[in-house]
Amino acid sequence: MEQIITQTVEALRAGKTILYPTDTIWGIGCDARNAGAIERLYAIKERDHSKSMLVLIENGKWKMADEDRPTTYILPRGIWDCGMHLDIAPNLPAADGTLGVRIPKHNFCQEVIRRLGAPLVSTSANLSGRPSPAAYQDIEKALFERIDFCVPPLPEFLSGETRGSRIIKINGDGSQTVLRP
């Protein structure tokens, strides 16, 4: 496990894209500070920039509700930029300034984020408009050819979750809207 984590962090620091297990489904990602790598993710997924990606952040630095399942919060700029001071590339937030943020309860992701010292971009491991893969074997072969580094599907890295995260948007007035239960 140590060698895989080290290789993953080295790939991220080198500006590469990765395919990796998360606390939900398999994802693709990069260092959230690297604008070039983020652009590559959009191209890899054949995804329009109007559909933003989220970041996974380190546990313990910020407090979010302790959810019964993985939950992504869509936060307004005033929270993620001014309140949390997340160091991310300018091409990552959505056009309206919001950013999806999740604290993964997943040892592999937490260790990679900690060693990288930065948020990790996360988006489902599928081409835009295609179904999200419930398991490693469901990932489209074309995606493997486009990604720079693939974390192996070792049992100790897998979460057992086969759904995407719950998504809750925090509105400007502090109210919440559930976008995906």
PDB file of N, CA and C in Angstrom, residues 17 28-30 34-53 91-92 121 123-130 140 142-148:
ATOM      1  N   THR A  17      -2.756  12.946 -14.393  1.00  0.00           N
ATOM      2  CA  THR A  17      -4.125  12.568 -14.021  1.00  0.00           C
ATOM      3  C   THR A  17      -4.096  11.144 -13.497  1.00  0.00           C
ATOM      4  N   ILE A  28     -11.674   9.837 -11.341  1.00  0.00           N
ATOM      5  CA  ILE A  28     -10.456  10.323 -11.960  1.00  0.00           C
ATOM      6  C   ILE A  28     -10.191  11.688 -11.344  1.00  0.00           C
ATOM      7  N   GLY A  29      -8.925  12.043 -11.265  1.00  0.00           N
ATOM      8  CA  GLY A  29      -8.609  13.294 -10.609  1.00  0.00           C
ATOM      9  C   GLY A  29      -7.210  13.768 -10.890  1.00  0.00           C
ATOM     10  N   CYS A  30      -6.879  14.866 -10.185  1.00  0.00           N
ATOM     11  CA  CYS A  30      -5.563  15.484 -10.301  1.00  0.00           C
ATOM     12  C   CYS A  30      -5.390  16.423  -9.113  1.00  0.00           C
ATOM     13  N   ASN A  34      -3.478  22.479 -10.008  1.00  0.00           N
ATOM     14  CA  ASN A  34      -2.857  22.404 -11.325  1.00  0.00           C
ATOM     15  C   ASN A  34      -3.887  22.642 -12.433  1.00  0.00           C
ATOM     16  N   ALA A  35      -3.926  23.877 -12.951  1.00  0.00           N
ATOM     17  CA  ALA A  35      -4.908  24.244 -13.979  1.00  0.00           C
ATOM     18  C   ALA A  35      -4.769  23.400 -15.245  1.00  0.00           C
ATOM     19  N   GLY A  36      -3.544  23.079 -15.643  1.00  0.00           N
ATOM     20  CA  GLY A  36      -3.331  22.266 -16.834  1.00  0.00           C
ATOM     21  C   GLY A  36      -3.879  20.858 -16.680  1.00  0.00           C
ATOM     22  N   ALA A  37      -3.668  20.268 -15.518  1.00  0.00           N
ATOM     23  CA  ALA A  37      -4.188  18.917 -15.266  1.00  0.00           C
ATOM     24  C   ALA A  37      -5.719  18.931 -15.225  1.00  0.00           C
ATOM     25  N   ILE A  38      -6.297  19.989 -14.689  1.00  0.00           N
ATOM     26  CA  ILE A  38      -7.757  20.115 -14.659  1.00  0.00           C
ATOM     27  C   ILE A  38      -8.306  20.185 -16.088  1.00  0.00           C
ATOM     28  N   GLU A  39      -7.647  20.959 -16.940  1.00  0.00           N
ATOM     29  CA  GLU A  39      -8.069  21.029 -18.346  1.00  0.00           C
ATOM     30  C   GLU A  39      -7.991  19.655 -19.003  1.00  0.00           C
ATOM     31  N   ARG A  40      -6.951  18.898 -18.672  1.00  0.00           N
ATOM     32  CA  ARG A  40      -6.819  17.539 -19.230  1.00  0.00           C
ATOM     33  C   ARG A  40      -7.975  16.655 -18.783  1.00  0.00           C
ATOM     34  N   LEU A  41      -8.419  16.803 -17.517  1.00  0.00           N
ATOM     35  CA  LEU A  41      -9.559  16.006 -17.041  1.00  0.00           C
ATOM     36  C   LEU A  41     -10.814  16.308 -17.842  1.00  0.00           C
ATOM     37  N   TYR A  42     -11.060  17.592 -18.106  1.00  0.00           N
ATOM     38  CA  TYR A  42     -12.224  17.948 -18.926  1.00  0.00           C
ATOM     39  C   TYR A  42     -12.127  17.284 -20.306  1.00  0.00           C
ATOM     40  N   ALA A  43     -10.939  17.297 -20.897  1.00  0.00           N
ATOM     41  CA  ALA A  43     -10.746  16.677 -22.208  1.00  0.00           C
ATOM     42  C   ALA A  43     -10.892  15.157 -22.131  1.00  0.00           C
ATOM     43  N   ILE A  44     -10.322  14.545 -21.110  1.00  0.00           N
ATOM     44  CA  ILE A  44     -10.411  13.092 -20.938  1.00  0.00           C
ATOM     45  C   ILE A  44     -11.863  12.648 -20.850  1.00  0.00           C
ATOM     46  N   LYS A  45     -12.652  13.378 -20.077  1.00  0.00           N
ATOM     47  CA  LYS A  45     -14.060  13.020 -19.888  1.00  0.00           C
ATOM     48  C   LYS A  45     -14.956  13.482 -21.036  1.00  0.00           C
ATOM     49  N   GLU A  46     -14.393  14.310 -21.942  1.00  0.00           N
ATOM     50  CA  GLU A  46     -15.185  14.933 -23.004  1.00  0.00           C
ATOM     51  C   GLU A  46     -16.339  15.705 -22.371  1.00  0.00           C
ATOM     52  N   ARG A  47     -15.988  16.475 -21.355  1.00  0.00           N
ATOM     53  CA  ARG A  47     -16.968  17.160 -20.520  1.00  0.00           C
ATOM     54  C   ARG A  47     -16.930  18.666 -20.746  1.00  0.00           C
ATOM     55  N   ASP A  48     -18.099  19.265 -20.812  1.00  0.00           N
ATOM     56  CA  ASP A  48     -18.233  20.706 -20.944  1.00  0.00           C
ATOM     57  C   ASP A  48     -17.853  21.377 -19.632  1.00  0.00           C
ATOM     58  N   HIS A  49     -17.215  22.538 -19.721  1.00  0.00           N
ATOM     59  CA  HIS A  49     -16.781  23.258 -18.520  1.00  0.00           C
ATOM     60  C   HIS A  49     -17.949  23.742 -17.665  1.00  0.00           C
ATOM     61  N   SER A  50     -19.150  23.726 -18.201  1.00  0.00           N
ATOM     62  CA  SER A  50     -20.297  24.161 -17.389  1.00  0.00           C
ATOM     63  C   SER A  50     -20.627  23.134 -16.306  1.00  0.00           C
ATOM     64  N   LYS A  51     -20.130  21.923 -16.463  1.00  0.00           N
ATOM     65  CA  LYS A  51     -20.321  20.870 -15.459  1.00  0.00           C
ATOM     66  C   LYS A  51     -19.042  20.794 -14.619  1.00  0.00           C
ATOM     67  N   SER A  52     -19.119  21.341 -13.434  1.00  0.00           N
ATOM     68  CA  SER A  52     -17.910  21.428 -12.609  1.00  0.00           C
ATOM     69  C   SER A  52     -17.566  20.091 -11.960  1.00  0.00           C
ATOM     70  N   MET A  53     -16.363  20.038 -11.404  1.00  0.00           N
ATOM     71  CA  MET A  53     -15.885  18.866 -10.680  1.00  0.00           C
ATOM     72  C   MET A  53     -15.730  19.257  -9.212  1.00  0.00           C
ATOM     73  N   ASN A  91      -9.565  27.587 -12.713  1.00  0.00           N
ATOM     74  CA  ASN A  91     -10.491  26.960 -13.662  1.00  0.00           C
ATOM     75  C   ASN A  91     -11.280  25.806 -13.053  1.00  0.00           C
ATOM     76  N   LEU A  92     -11.209  25.621 -11.750  1.00  0.00           N
ATOM     77  CA  LEU A  92     -11.926  24.519 -11.113  1.00  0.00           C
ATOM     78  C   LEU A  92     -13.339  24.879 -10.645  1.00  0.00           C
ATOM     79  N   VAL A 121      -8.816  16.735  -6.952  1.00  0.00           N
ATOM     80  CA  VAL A 121      -9.990  16.793  -7.818  1.00  0.00           C
ATOM     81  C   VAL A 121     -10.578  15.402  -7.926  1.00  0.00           C
ATOM     82  N   THR A 123     -13.863  13.338  -9.923  1.00  0.00           N
ATOM     83  CA  THR A 123     -15.029  13.250 -10.804  1.00  0.00           C
ATOM     84  C   THR A 123     -15.167  11.781 -11.183  1.00  0.00           C
ATOM     85  N   SER A 124     -16.368  11.348 -11.444  1.00  0.00           N
ATOM     86  CA  SER A 124     -16.602   9.931 -11.705  1.00  0.00           C
ATOM     87  C   SER A 124     -15.783   9.442 -12.898  1.00  0.00           C
ATOM     88  N   ALA A 125     -15.384   8.193 -12.835  1.00  0.00           N
ATOM     89  CA  ALA A 125     -14.528   7.586 -13.859  1.00  0.00           C
ATOM     90  C   ALA A 125     -15.376   7.095 -15.034  1.00  0.00           C
ATOM     91  N   ASN A 126     -15.915   8.060 -15.762  1.00  0.00           N
ATOM     92  CA  ASN A 126     -16.710   7.751 -16.945  1.00  0.00           C
ATOM     93  C   ASN A 126     -16.577   8.893 -17.938  1.00  0.00           C
ATOM     94  N   LEU A 127     -16.921   8.617 -19.174  1.00  0.00           N
ATOM     95  CA  LEU A 127     -16.989   9.677 -20.168  1.00  0.00           C
ATOM     96  C   LEU A 127     -18.288  10.437 -19.924  1.00  0.00           C
ATOM     97  N   SER A 128     -18.292  11.721 -20.217  1.00  0.00           N
ATOM     98  CA  SER A 128     -19.448  12.565 -19.946  1.00  0.00           C
ATOM     99  C   SER A 128     -20.722  11.985 -20.577  1.00  0.00           C
ATOM    100  N   GLY A 129     -21.772  11.938 -19.769  1.00  0.00           N
ATOM    101  CA  GLY A 129     -23.052  11.436 -20.244  1.00  0.00           C
ATOM    102  C   GLY A 129     -23.227   9.936 -20.138  1.00  0.00           C
ATOM    103  N   ARG A 130     -22.170   9.228 -19.819  1.00  0.00           N
ATOM    104  CA  ARG A 130     -22.242   7.771 -19.679  1.00  0.00           C
ATOM    105  C   ARG A 130     -22.486   7.416 -18.219  1.00  0.00           C
ATOM    106  N   GLU A 140     -14.955   2.145 -18.484  1.00  0.00           N
ATOM    107  CA  GLU A 140     -14.760   2.000 -19.927  1.00  0.00           C
ATOM    108  C   GLU A 140     -13.285   1.916 -20.286  1.00  0.00           C
ATOM    109  N   ALA A 142     -11.686   2.917 -22.855  1.00  0.00           N
ATOM    110  CA  ALA A 142     -11.152   4.159 -23.432  1.00  0.00           C
ATOM    111  C   ALA A 142     -10.582   5.069 -22.350  1.00  0.00           C
ATOM    112  N   LEU A 143     -11.151   5.027 -21.174  1.00  0.00           N
ATOM    113  CA  LEU A 143     -10.678   5.889 -20.086  1.00  0.00           C
ATOM    114  C   LEU A 143      -9.274   5.490 -19.630  1.00  0.00           C
ATOM    115  N   PHE A 144      -9.017   4.184 -19.582  1.00  0.00           N
ATOM    116  CA  PHE A 144      -7.689   3.705 -19.164  1.00  0.00           C
ATOM    117  C   PHE A 144      -6.591   4.219 -20.104  1.00  0.00           C
ATOM    118  N   GLU A 145      -6.911   4.358 -21.369  1.00  0.00           N
ATOM    119  CA  GLU A 145      -5.936   4.816 -22.362  1.00  0.00           C
ATOM    120  C   GLU A 145      -5.641   6.310 -22.237  1.00  0.00           C
ATOM    121  N   ARG A 146      -6.517   7.059 -21.589  1.00  0.00           N
ATOM    122  CA  ARG A 146      -6.380   8.512 -21.493  1.00  0.00           C
ATOM    123  C   ARG A 146      -5.748   8.984 -20.180  1.00  0.00           C
ATOM    124  N   ILE A 147      -5.802   8.162 -19.164  1.00  0.00           N
ATOM    125  CA  ILE A 147      -5.317   8.521 -17.829  1.00  0.00           C
ATOM    126  C   ILE A 147      -3.820   8.221 -17.732  1.00  0.00           C
ATOM    127  N   ASP A 148      -3.105   9.059 -16.973  1.00  0.00           N
ATOM    128  CA  ASP A 148      -1.650   8.875 -16.838  1.00  0.00           C
ATOM    129  C   ASP A 148      -1.268   7.772 -15.850  1.00  0.00           C
TER     130      ASP A 148
END
